[in-house]
Amino acid sequence: MFPWLTALIAWPLVGAAVVGLGALGRSRTGSANAGTGLARPVALGFSLVEVALLVGAFLAFDTSAAAEHQLAETHAWIPQIGTSYAVAVDGVGLLLVALSVVLVPLVLLAAWNEQGRDEVRLRRFVGIVLLLQAFMVAVFSARDVFLFYVLFEAMLIPAYFLIGGFGHGAGRRQAAVKFLMFSLGGGLIMLAAVIALYFLAVGAGVDPSKAFLVDELVGVNLGTVAERLMFAGFFIAFAIKAPMVPVHSWLPDVAGNATPGTSTLLICVLDKVGTFGMLTLCLPLFPEASRWAAPFVIALAVISVLYGAVMAIMQTDLLRLVGWTSVSHFGFIILGIFTFTPLGTAGSSFMMLNHGLATGALFLVAGFLVARHPERSQRITDYRGLRSVTPVLAGTFLVAGLATLSLPGLATFVSEIMVLVGAFGGSPAGSAAWTVAAIPGVVLAAVYVLLTYQKIFTGAPAKGLEALPDLRARERIVAAPLVAGLLVLGLVPGLALTYVDAPAQQSATTIAVDDPAADAAQMGSDK
């Protein structure tokens, strides 16, 4: 069978090498500003071929067995310590791989004019984006815990340079360092848990040559105290990445100082590694500890929902506002995961995809708006009345905003309702009460979206903004697939739910917690 996942990982690396070597060559000849302008189209070409490879992976994936990890490859990597290059995806992993692949060409198109005409700088920028894409695909495919950890940490390098080296805010370097310190701190805690997991698994009888493979570790008896400690090590790292209150503060700084394209990749894709790790590592590897921690995690998730929404309402910086919305939305995703119901878990899995589309659209369209301002201002109060000046931009912003507040008919509505209904029927103590407490977050989302739209787009145009250009063809090409995805998945959600329903059911089975709604339905059918 063709190695689809390896091809999806390797192809962006080839692209990064091609454009990166070009940058090195030009810097040595001193012709940085005499570039041929090939960096952008070459990188875009590589990213479009990646989309074609993704189509092949989808065609090779059997949706009738979406709970199984398919397209699998396993090769010895460091046999002395039992690590393997093991990659495979279930339905959830495949959708997140797809999100990683689809967003990159859109980000490259959106950032077409961002880095000036310095060819060396351009090549470095697009090379780092392609390198990050390879890491994103790999981390969502990894089925070896040590490989996952290495990728989890390796992603920090390109992300750090995209924030600090290519951002536009005055505080971009401080934001990059803060991001790095938070992520490294969580990663080191996770490393200790990974090492402990290996030794305990070997002690429990797992073959040392396979003691990092996820499939070999599921069901291993680790002991109550050890399991809870290792769960904490993994969970802290994932909570920082997610981001989750109270370890979230790096995200608004990144959103305010990175480019919109960088924020799109970091917040809409990379941060999903946190929730994906909770779902695919914490729950199956540490089921008892997950049940034990669930009430505390659910409480923090609801606090994230409400706190993120309130902070979004208070923002004066447009891009920071979008960043705060993600703190709120990740709270919903984590809530669904830790109520352990098939419906809630499927909703969270679906929401990971939908959040990437909706928030990606909002970041990129907000970036188009900021780029049009004479001073590139991010302050909401510096805009007014643009609905009559830039109607297509205003309409696109409104659709992205309505998706963010989960308007019925858009994909986010389906996933959010699934999370809330599934969480309300969850078994962890107090989950129903906490779910009710999270509902005001839906109302607050409408407040921050509609108030922002009113301030920027309604009324008479602000002085100096009367002649701003509307979305150009390139920008419409960027926005169109995201808006179309939100509409299609909102009207025909089964296209994605086919990939997440079976993994959600499998997750509920693994965690050994029954779905009360399913039990009631079964009792009714028995009668």
Short mmCIF file of C-alpha atoms in Angstrom, two decimals:
data_model
loop_
_atom_site.label_atom_id
_atom_site.label_comp_id
_atom_site.label_asym_id
_atom_site.label_seq_id
_atom_site.Cartn_x
_atom_site.Cartn_y
_atom_site.Cartn_z
CA MET A 1 0.00 0.00 0.00
CA PHE A 2 1.21 3.50 -0.81
CA PRO A 3 2.58 5.25 2.34
CA TRP A 4 0.14 8.17 2.28
CA LEU A 5 1.01 9.57 5.70
CA THR A 6 4.75 9.44 5.12
CA ALA A 7 4.22 11.19 1.79
CA LEU A 8 2.13 13.87 3.50
CA ILE A 9 4.89 14.38 6.05
CA ALA A 10 7.84 14.24 3.65
CA TRP A 11 6.50 16.41 0.83
CA PRO A 12 6.40 19.71 2.82
CA LEU A 13 9.90 18.91 4.09
CA VAL A 14 11.07 18.68 0.49
CA GLY A 15 9.38 22.00 -0.23
CA ALA A 16 10.97 23.61 2.83
CA ALA A 17 14.38 22.35 1.72
CA VAL A 18 13.92 23.68 -1.81
CA VAL A 19 12.96 27.21 -0.75
CA GLY A 20 15.33 27.18 2.23
CA LEU A 21 18.37 26.27 0.14
CA GLY A 22 17.42 29.05 -2.24
CA ALA A 23 17.42 31.52 0.65
CA LEU A 24 20.84 30.31 1.79
CA GLY A 25 22.27 30.67 -1.69
CA ARG A 26 20.95 34.18 -2.18
CA SER A 27 22.16 35.36 1.23
CA ARG A 28 25.68 34.23 0.32
CA THR A 29 25.63 36.10 -2.98
CA GLY A 30 24.26 39.23 -1.34
CA SER A 31 21.37 39.57 -3.79
CA ALA A 32 18.58 39.58 -1.20
CA ASN A 33 16.55 42.34 -2.82
CA ALA A 34 17.04 41.22 -6.38
CA GLY A 35 14.92 38.11 -5.95
CA THR A 36 13.06 36.47 -8.76
CA GLY A 37 9.84 36.33 -6.76
CA LEU A 38 9.68 32.53 -6.95
CA ALA A 39 9.44 31.87 -3.21
CA ARG A 40 5.70 32.36 -2.96
CA PRO A 41 4.59 30.43 -6.06
CA VAL A 42 7.02 27.55 -5.37
CA ALA A 43 5.76 27.18 -1.80
CA LEU A 44 2.16 27.48 -2.95
CA GLY A 45 2.78 24.79 -5.57
CA PHE A 46 4.18 22.41 -2.96
CA SER A 47 1.19 23.06 -0.68
CA LEU A 48 -1.28 22.36 -3.51
CA VAL A 49 0.43 19.06 -4.31
CA GLU A 50 0.03 18.30 -0.60
CA VAL A 51 -3.72 18.81 -1.01
CA ALA A 52 -3.68 16.28 -3.85
CA LEU A 53 -1.90 13.78 -1.59
CA LEU A 54 -4.55 14.42 1.04
CA VAL A 55 -7.25 13.48 -1.44
CA GLY A 56 -5.44 10.21 -2.04
CA ALA A 57 -5.30 9.53 1.71
CA PHE A 58 -9.04 10.13 2.02
CA LEU A 59 -9.74 7.76 -0.86
CA ALA A 60 -7.60 5.08 0.79
CA PHE A 61 -9.32 5.52 4.18
CA ASP A 62 -12.18 3.13 4.98
CA THR A 63 -14.93 5.21 6.60
CA SER A 64 -16.80 2.08 7.67
CA ALA A 65 -13.93 1.41 10.09
CA ALA A 66 -13.24 5.01 11.13
CA ALA A 67 -12.50 3.98 14.73
CA GLU A 68 -9.54 1.90 13.58
CA HIS A 69 -6.16 3.47 12.94
CA GLN A 70 -5.54 3.09 9.22
CA LEU A 71 -2.86 3.98 6.64
CA ALA A 72 -0.49 2.54 9.24
CA GLU A 73 3.29 2.31 9.00
CA THR A 74 5.62 1.08 11.72
CA HIS A 75 9.41 1.02 11.43
CA ALA A 76 12.07 0.71 14.13
CA TRP A 77 13.54 4.13 14.90
CA ILE A 78 15.74 3.84 18.00
CA PRO A 79 15.51 0.13 18.85
CA GLN A 80 17.79 0.49 21.88
CA ILE A 81 15.02 2.33 23.72
CA GLY A 82 12.06 0.79 21.91
CA THR A 83 10.94 3.80 19.88
CA SER A 84 9.37 3.45 16.45
CA TYR A 85 8.36 5.57 13.52
CA ALA A 86 4.72 4.57 13.89
CA VAL A 87 2.05 6.58 12.10
CA ALA A 88 -1.64 5.93 11.55
CA VAL A 89 -4.91 7.86 11.74
CA ASP A 90 -8.46 7.19 12.78
CA GLY A 91 -11.28 9.43 11.56
CA VAL A 92 -10.50 12.24 14.00
CA GLY A 93 -6.80 12.25 13.16
CA LEU A 94 -7.54 12.28 9.43
CA LEU A 95 -9.79 15.34 9.75
CA LEU A 96 -7.11 17.21 11.71
CA VAL A 97 -4.50 16.23 9.14
CA ALA A 98 -6.88 17.62 6.50
CA LEU A 99 -7.21 20.88 8.46
CA SER A 100 -3.41 21.17 8.57
CA VAL A 101 -3.09 20.56 4.85
CA VAL A 102 -5.93 22.80 3.66
CA LEU A 103 -5.08 25.86 5.78
CA VAL A 104 -1.46 26.15 4.65
CA PRO A 105 -2.08 27.17 0.99
CA LEU A 106 -4.77 29.59 2.20
CA VAL A 107 -2.33 31.13 4.67
CA LEU A 108 0.35 31.41 1.98
CA LEU A 109 -2.12 33.18 -0.32
CA ALA A 110 -3.33 35.45 2.47
CA ALA A 111 0.26 36.42 3.34
CA TRP A 112 1.26 37.00 -0.30
CA ASN A 113 2.28 40.63 0.27
CA GLU A 114 3.15 40.53 3.97
CA GLN A 115 6.92 40.05 4.02
CA GLY A 116 7.95 42.69 1.49
CA ARG A 117 10.21 42.09 -1.51
CA ASP A 118 13.26 40.68 0.26
CA GLU A 119 13.59 37.30 -1.45
CA VAL A 120 15.71 35.79 1.32
CA ARG A 121 13.19 36.77 3.97
CA LEU A 122 10.34 35.45 1.83
CA ARG A 123 12.04 32.12 1.28
CA ARG A 124 12.73 31.74 4.98
CA PHE A 125 9.13 32.58 5.83
CA VAL A 126 7.50 30.15 3.41
CA GLY A 127 10.11 27.49 4.20
CA ILE A 128 9.26 27.68 7.90
CA VAL A 129 5.53 27.47 7.09
CA LEU A 130 6.11 24.28 5.09
CA LEU A 131 8.31 22.85 7.84
CA LEU A 132 5.56 23.54 10.35
CA GLN A 133 3.05 21.83 8.08
CA ALA A 134 5.14 18.65 8.06
CA PHE A 135 5.27 18.65 11.87
CA MET A 136 1.52 19.24 12.12
CA VAL A 137 0.67 16.31 9.88
CA ALA A 138 3.17 14.10 11.71
CA VAL A 139 1.95 14.88 15.23
CA PHE A 140 -1.67 14.07 14.34
CA SER A 141 -0.47 10.78 12.86
CA ALA A 142 2.02 9.64 15.52
CA ARG A 143 1.18 6.36 17.28
CA ASP A 144 4.40 6.12 19.29
CA VAL A 145 4.40 8.16 22.51
CA PHE A 146 8.06 9.10 22.25
CA LEU A 147 7.66 10.12 18.60
CA PHE A 148 4.63 12.19 19.59
CA TYR A 149 6.64 13.93 22.29
CA VAL A 150 9.52 14.72 19.92
CA LEU A 151 7.11 16.22 17.39
CA PHE A 152 5.23 18.04 20.15
CA GLU A 153 8.45 19.83 21.08
CA ALA A 154 9.87 20.18 17.57
CA MET A 155 6.85 22.22 16.47
CA LEU A 156 7.94 24.95 18.87
CA ILE A 157 10.95 25.85 16.72
CA PRO A 158 9.17 26.98 13.53
CA ALA A 159 6.32 28.45 15.59
CA TYR A 160 8.79 30.52 17.63
CA PHE A 161 10.42 31.98 14.53
CA LEU A 162 7.09 32.70 12.84
CA ILE A 163 5.97 34.72 15.88
CA GLY A 164 9.20 36.48 16.81
CA GLY A 165 10.88 36.79 13.42
CA PHE A 166 7.97 37.50 11.10
CA GLY A 167 5.32 39.05 13.35
CA HIS A 168 4.28 42.67 13.08
CA GLY A 169 3.57 43.76 16.67
CA ALA A 170 6.02 45.69 18.82
CA GLY A 171 5.87 42.92 21.40
CA ARG A 172 6.34 40.02 19.00
CA ARG A 173 9.66 38.88 20.46
CA GLN A 174 8.30 38.92 23.99
CA ALA A 175 5.22 37.02 22.80
CA ALA A 176 7.43 34.44 21.10
CA VAL A 177 9.51 33.92 24.24
CA LYS A 178 6.38 33.64 26.39
CA PHE A 179 4.93 31.07 24.01
CA LEU A 180 8.20 29.12 24.08
CA MET A 181 8.57 29.19 27.86
CA PHE A 182 4.99 28.03 28.49
CA SER A 183 5.25 25.25 25.91
CA LEU A 184 8.71 24.09 26.97
CA GLY A 185 7.67 24.01 30.61
CA GLY A 186 4.70 21.81 29.80
CA GLY A 187 6.80 19.66 27.50
CA LEU A 188 9.41 18.94 30.18
CA ILE A 189 6.71 17.81 32.58
CA MET A 190 5.33 15.58 29.84
CA LEU A 191 8.81 14.14 29.16
CA ALA A 192 9.07 12.96 32.77
CA ALA A 193 5.69 11.25 32.38
CA VAL A 194 6.74 9.65 29.08
CA ILE A 195 9.87 8.15 30.65
CA ALA A 196 7.94 6.91 33.68
CA LEU A 197 5.30 5.39 31.40
CA TYR A 198 7.97 3.40 29.55
CA PHE A 199 9.51 1.88 32.69
CA LEU A 200 6.15 1.06 34.26
CA ALA A 201 4.92 -0.53 31.03
CA VAL A 202 8.03 -2.70 30.78
CA GLY A 203 7.61 -3.63 34.42
CA ALA A 204 4.02 -4.65 33.67
CA GLY A 205 5.20 -7.07 30.97
CA VAL A 206 5.14 -4.99 27.78
CA ASP A 207 7.86 -5.91 25.27
CA PRO A 208 10.62 -3.24 25.70
CA SER A 209 10.95 -2.97 21.91
CA LYS A 210 7.30 -1.87 21.73
CA ALA A 211 6.88 -0.07 25.04
CA PHE A 212 6.24 3.35 23.44
CA LEU A 213 3.59 2.18 20.98
CA VAL A 214 0.18 3.52 21.97
CA ASP A 215 -1.62 0.32 20.99
CA GLU A 216 0.66 -1.69 23.29
CA LEU A 217 0.15 0.69 26.21
CA VAL A 218 -3.66 0.77 26.20
CA GLY A 219 -4.99 -1.42 29.01
CA VAL A 220 -1.69 -1.73 30.90
CA ASN A 221 -2.16 -1.66 34.69
CA LEU A 222 0.05 1.18 35.91
CA GLY A 223 -1.18 1.47 39.49
CA THR A 224 -3.54 4.14 40.73
CA VAL A 225 -1.05 6.68 42.06
CA ALA A 226 1.38 6.32 39.15
CA GLU A 227 -1.42 6.55 36.60
CA ARG A 228 -2.73 9.76 38.13
CA LEU A 229 0.72 11.32 38.23
CA MET A 230 1.39 10.46 34.60
CA PHE A 231 -2.03 11.73 33.59
CA ALA A 232 -1.19 15.02 35.27
CA GLY A 233 2.12 15.21 33.37
CA PHE A 234 0.44 14.72 30.01
CA PHE A 235 -2.60 16.84 30.82
CA ILE A 236 -0.63 19.91 31.96
CA ALA A 237 1.30 19.94 28.68
CA PHE A 238 -1.91 19.55 26.69
CA ALA A 239 -3.76 22.19 28.74
CA ILE A 240 -1.02 24.73 27.97
CA LYS A 241 -1.18 23.88 24.30
CA ALA A 242 -4.99 23.91 24.19
CA PRO A 243 -4.96 26.67 25.81
CA MET A 244 -6.95 26.32 29.02
CA VAL A 245 -7.39 28.66 31.96
CA PRO A 246 -5.20 29.24 33.98
CA VAL A 247 -2.30 28.40 31.59
CA HIS A 248 -3.67 30.36 28.63
CA SER A 249 -2.09 33.81 28.89
CA TRP A 250 0.44 33.28 26.10
CA LEU A 251 -2.31 33.02 23.46
CA PRO A 252 -3.70 36.61 23.42
CA ASP A 253 -0.14 37.96 23.24
CA VAL A 254 0.62 35.75 20.25
CA ALA A 255 -2.65 36.70 18.54
CA GLY A 256 -1.92 40.40 18.96
CA ASN A 257 1.67 40.32 17.74
CA ALA A 258 1.94 37.51 15.17
CA THR A 259 0.71 37.85 11.61
CA PRO A 260 -2.89 36.70 11.04
CA GLY A 261 -1.59 33.77 8.99
CA THR A 262 0.73 32.65 11.78
CA SER A 263 -2.10 32.95 14.32
CA THR A 264 -4.28 30.87 12.02
CA LEU A 265 -1.77 28.02 11.96
CA LEU A 266 -0.92 28.22 15.66
CA ILE A 267 -4.39 28.65 17.13
CA CYS A 268 -6.51 26.84 14.55
CA VAL A 269 -4.21 23.84 14.07
CA LEU A 270 -1.30 23.61 16.52
CA ASP A 271 -3.43 24.20 19.58
CA LYS A 272 -5.59 21.24 18.55
CA VAL A 273 -2.63 19.08 19.52
CA GLY A 274 -3.65 19.79 23.10
CA THR A 275 -7.25 18.62 22.79
CA PHE A 276 -6.25 15.83 20.39
CA GLY A 277 -3.71 14.60 22.94
CA MET A 278 -6.31 14.62 25.70
CA LEU A 279 -8.64 12.55 23.54
CA THR A 280 -6.17 10.09 22.01
CA LEU A 281 -3.56 9.73 24.78
CA CYS A 282 -4.93 10.80 28.18
CA LEU A 283 -8.24 8.96 27.95
CA PRO A 284 -7.09 5.59 26.56
CA LEU A 285 -3.77 5.40 28.42
CA PHE A 286 -5.03 6.68 31.78
CA PRO A 287 -8.76 5.85 31.96
CA GLU A 288 -9.04 5.68 35.76
CA ALA A 289 -7.09 8.91 36.20
CA SER A 290 -9.23 10.59 33.54
CA ARG A 291 -12.38 9.66 35.44
CA TRP A 292 -10.80 10.82 38.69
CA ALA A 293 -9.78 14.21 37.25
CA ALA A 294 -12.92 14.79 35.16
CA PRO A 295 -14.88 16.97 37.65
CA PHE A 296 -11.89 19.30 38.09
CA VAL A 297 -11.20 19.43 34.34
CA ILE A 298 -14.86 20.13 33.53
CA ALA A 299 -14.89 22.99 36.04
CA LEU A 300 -11.79 24.54 34.43
CA ALA A 301 -13.30 24.03 30.97
CA VAL A 302 -16.44 25.97 31.89
CA ILE A 303 -14.36 28.71 33.52
CA SER A 304 -12.41 28.91 30.24
CA VAL A 305 -15.67 29.23 28.28
CA LEU A 306 -16.94 32.13 30.39
CA TYR A 307 -13.65 33.89 31.11
CA GLY A 308 -12.53 33.78 27.48
CA ALA A 309 -15.87 35.21 26.32
CA VAL A 310 -15.87 38.03 28.89
CA MET A 311 -12.28 38.96 28.05
CA ALA A 312 -13.14 38.98 24.33
CA ILE A 313 -15.91 41.52 24.99
CA MET A 314 -13.43 43.77 26.81
CA GLN A 315 -10.82 43.86 24.04
CA THR A 316 -9.97 46.95 21.98
CA ASP A 317 -7.46 45.09 19.76
CA LEU A 318 -9.24 43.14 17.00
CA LEU A 319 -6.71 40.32 16.72
CA ARG A 320 -6.43 39.87 20.48
CA LEU A 321 -10.22 39.65 20.56
CA VAL A 322 -10.14 36.76 18.09
CA GLY A 323 -7.50 35.09 20.24
CA TRP A 324 -9.67 35.33 23.35
CA THR A 325 -12.60 33.74 21.50
CA SER A 326 -10.46 30.63 21.10
CA VAL A 327 -9.87 30.37 24.85
CA SER A 328 -13.66 30.19 25.18
CA HIS A 329 -14.16 27.71 22.35
CA PHE A 330 -11.43 25.36 23.55
CA GLY A 331 -13.31 25.24 26.84
CA PHE A 332 -16.30 23.77 24.99
CA ILE A 333 -14.08 21.21 23.27
CA ILE A 334 -12.53 20.05 26.55
CA LEU A 335 -15.95 19.95 28.21
CA GLY A 336 -17.19 17.51 25.59
CA ILE A 337 -14.12 15.30 25.84
CA PHE A 338 -14.25 14.89 29.63
CA THR A 339 -17.93 14.09 29.92
CA PHE A 340 -17.10 10.75 28.26
CA THR A 341 -20.30 10.38 26.22
CA PRO A 342 -20.17 9.34 22.56
CA LEU A 343 -22.26 12.37 21.61
CA GLY A 344 -20.13 14.84 23.55
CA THR A 345 -16.88 13.34 22.31
CA ALA A 346 -18.08 13.33 18.70
CA GLY A 347 -19.16 16.95 19.11
CA SER A 348 -15.74 17.91 20.48
CA SER A 349 -13.99 16.10 17.62
CA PHE A 350 -16.22 17.85 15.08
CA MET A 351 -15.70 21.17 16.86
CA MET A 352 -11.92 20.85 16.51
CA LEU A 353 -12.41 20.92 12.75
CA ASN A 354 -15.10 23.62 12.77
CA HIS A 355 -13.16 25.91 15.07
CA GLY A 356 -10.24 25.76 12.67
CA LEU A 357 -12.44 26.82 9.76
CA ALA A 358 -14.38 29.55 11.59
CA THR A 359 -11.53 31.09 13.57
CA GLY A 360 -9.17 30.74 10.61
CA ALA A 361 -11.63 32.71 8.48
CA LEU A 362 -12.02 35.34 11.20
CA PHE A 363 -8.25 35.75 11.66
CA LEU A 364 -7.54 36.00 7.94
CA VAL A 365 -10.40 38.41 7.18
CA ALA A 366 -9.42 40.53 10.18
CA GLY A 367 -5.90 40.56 8.75
CA PHE A 368 -7.23 41.77 5.38
CA LEU A 369 -9.03 44.56 7.23
CA VAL A 370 -5.97 45.63 9.22
CA ALA A 371 -3.82 45.60 6.08
CA ARG A 372 -6.15 48.18 4.49
CA HIS A 373 -5.88 50.70 7.30
CA PRO A 374 -3.42 53.52 6.49
CA GLU A 375 -1.60 52.85 9.77
CA ARG A 376 -2.34 49.09 9.90
CA SER A 377 -4.17 49.72 13.15
CA GLN A 378 -5.61 46.79 15.09
CA ARG A 379 -7.70 49.04 17.35
CA ILE A 380 -11.42 48.45 16.84
CA THR A 381 -12.18 52.11 17.55
CA ASP A 382 -10.10 53.19 14.54
CA TYR A 383 -12.72 51.70 12.20
CA ARG A 384 -16.31 52.62 11.41
CA GLY A 385 -18.85 52.41 8.62
CA LEU A 386 -17.02 49.98 6.35
CA ARG A 387 -20.11 48.03 5.32
CA SER A 388 -20.81 50.58 2.58
CA VAL A 389 -17.14 50.92 1.63
CA THR A 390 -16.09 47.25 1.56
CA PRO A 391 -19.34 45.22 1.36
CA VAL A 392 -17.73 41.89 0.45
CA LEU A 393 -15.21 42.17 3.28
CA ALA A 394 -18.00 43.13 5.67
CA GLY A 395 -20.15 40.20 4.55
CA THR A 396 -17.30 37.72 4.85
CA PHE A 397 -16.41 39.02 8.32
CA LEU A 398 -20.05 38.67 9.35
CA VAL A 399 -20.28 35.06 8.16
CA ALA A 400 -17.05 34.17 9.98
CA GLY A 401 -18.33 35.95 13.08
CA LEU A 402 -21.70 34.21 12.93
CA ALA A 403 -19.88 30.89 12.66
CA THR A 404 -17.89 31.87 15.75
CA LEU A 405 -21.11 32.44 17.70
CA SER A 406 -22.50 29.13 16.34
CA LEU A 407 -25.42 30.38 14.27
CA PRO A 408 -27.79 27.58 13.16
CA GLY A 409 -27.03 26.56 9.59
CA LEU A 410 -23.27 26.79 10.09
CA ALA A 411 -21.02 23.89 11.07
CA THR A 412 -20.09 25.26 14.49
CA PHE A 413 -23.72 25.17 15.62
CA VAL A 414 -23.95 21.42 15.10
CA SER A 415 -20.78 20.63 17.03
CA GLU A 416 -21.57 23.01 19.91
CA ILE A 417 -25.06 21.57 20.36
CA MET A 418 -23.61 18.04 20.35
CA VAL A 419 -21.11 19.03 23.05
CA LEU A 420 -23.75 20.64 25.28
CA VAL A 421 -26.30 17.84 24.94
CA GLY A 422 -23.66 15.15 25.39
CA ALA A 423 -22.09 16.94 28.36
CA PHE A 424 -25.46 17.40 30.05
CA GLY A 425 -25.91 13.63 30.04
CA GLY A 426 -22.34 12.90 31.13
CA SER A 427 -21.60 10.78 34.17
CA PRO A 428 -18.85 12.77 36.00
CA ALA A 429 -20.20 14.35 39.16
CA GLY A 430 -21.79 17.74 38.54
CA SER A 431 -21.40 17.62 34.74
CA ALA A 432 -25.04 18.62 34.17
CA ALA A 433 -24.75 21.64 36.46
CA TRP A 434 -21.47 22.73 34.89
CA THR A 435 -22.97 22.34 31.42
CA VAL A 436 -25.83 24.67 32.37
CA ALA A 437 -23.23 27.11 33.72
CA ALA A 438 -21.45 27.06 30.33
CA ILE A 439 -24.55 28.05 28.34
CA PRO A 440 -24.12 31.81 29.00
CA GLY A 441 -20.90 31.48 26.98
CA VAL A 442 -23.10 31.05 23.91
CA VAL A 443 -24.87 34.34 24.65
CA LEU A 444 -21.60 36.14 25.37
CA ALA A 445 -20.27 34.96 22.00
CA ALA A 446 -23.14 36.77 20.29
CA VAL A 447 -22.26 39.90 22.27
CA TYR A 448 -18.58 40.05 21.29
CA VAL A 449 -19.22 39.18 17.64
CA LEU A 450 -22.16 41.50 16.99
CA LEU A 451 -20.73 44.43 18.98
CA THR A 452 -17.47 44.16 17.04
CA TYR A 453 -19.31 44.04 13.72
CA GLN A 454 -21.41 47.05 14.72
CA LYS A 455 -18.39 49.13 15.74
CA ILE A 456 -16.37 48.38 12.61
CA PHE A 457 -18.91 48.14 9.81
CA THR A 458 -22.01 50.19 10.66
CA GLY A 459 -22.59 53.95 10.64
CA ALA A 460 -20.87 56.59 8.55
CA PRO A 461 -17.35 55.73 7.31
CA ALA A 462 -14.53 56.99 9.52
CA LYS A 463 -12.41 59.83 8.19
CA GLY A 464 -9.67 58.54 5.90
CA LEU A 465 -11.38 55.17 5.33
CA GLU A 466 -13.93 56.29 2.73
CA ALA A 467 -12.03 54.81 -0.21
CA LEU A 468 -10.63 51.53 1.12
CA PRO A 469 -10.57 48.75 -1.50
CA ASP A 470 -12.85 45.75 -1.09
CA LEU A 471 -11.57 42.16 -1.05
CA ARG A 472 -9.43 41.46 -4.09
CA ALA A 473 -9.59 38.26 -6.14
CA ARG A 474 -6.73 36.62 -4.23
CA GLU A 475 -8.36 37.41 -0.90
CA ARG A 476 -11.72 36.11 -2.06
CA ILE A 477 -10.03 32.86 -3.07
CA VAL A 478 -8.70 32.59 0.49
CA ALA A 479 -12.05 33.25 2.15
CA ALA A 480 -14.29 31.24 -0.18
CA PRO A 481 -13.20 27.68 0.82
CA LEU A 482 -13.51 28.48 4.52
CA VAL A 483 -16.98 29.99 4.17
CA ALA A 484 -18.05 27.14 1.88
CA GLY A 485 -16.77 24.58 4.38
CA LEU A 486 -18.76 26.17 7.21
CA LEU A 487 -21.92 26.21 5.10
CA VAL A 488 -21.58 22.69 3.70
CA LEU A 489 -20.74 21.09 7.05
CA GLY A 490 -23.54 23.08 8.68
CA LEU A 491 -26.13 21.80 6.23
CA VAL A 492 -24.68 18.31 5.70
CA PRO A 493 -22.74 17.59 8.91
CA GLY A 494 -22.78 13.87 8.17
CA LEU A 495 -19.88 14.42 5.77
CA ALA A 496 -17.61 14.91 8.80
CA LEU A 497 -19.56 13.04 11.47
CA THR A 498 -18.95 9.84 9.50
CA TYR A 499 -15.31 10.16 10.54
CA VAL A 500 -15.83 11.03 14.24
CA ASP A 501 -18.84 9.00 15.41
CA ALA A 502 -17.10 5.61 15.57
CA PRO A 503 -13.94 6.94 17.30
CA ALA A 504 -16.18 8.70 19.83
CA GLN A 505 -18.00 5.46 20.58
CA GLN A 506 -14.67 3.67 20.90
CA SER A 507 -13.39 6.35 23.27
CA ALA A 508 -16.45 5.97 25.51
CA THR A 509 -15.91 2.21 25.56
CA THR A 510 -12.23 2.57 26.42
CA ILE A 511 -12.90 4.96 29.27
CA ALA A 512 -15.44 2.41 30.57
CA VAL A 513 -18.16 4.96 31.15
CA ASP A 514 -21.61 4.30 29.74
CA ASP A 515 -23.60 6.93 27.90
CA PRO A 516 -26.79 7.44 29.95
CA ALA A 517 -28.75 8.45 26.87
CA ALA A 518 -27.65 5.27 25.11
CA ASP A 519 -28.56 3.21 28.18
CA ALA A 520 -32.03 4.75 28.32
CA ALA A 521 -32.53 4.07 24.62
CA GLN A 522 -31.37 0.49 25.09
CA MET A 523 -33.76 -0.01 28.03
CA GLY A 524 -36.59 1.34 25.92
CA SER A 525 -35.80 -1.04 23.07
CA ASP A 526 -35.61 -3.98 25.50
CA LYS A 527 -39.10 -3.22 26.71
#
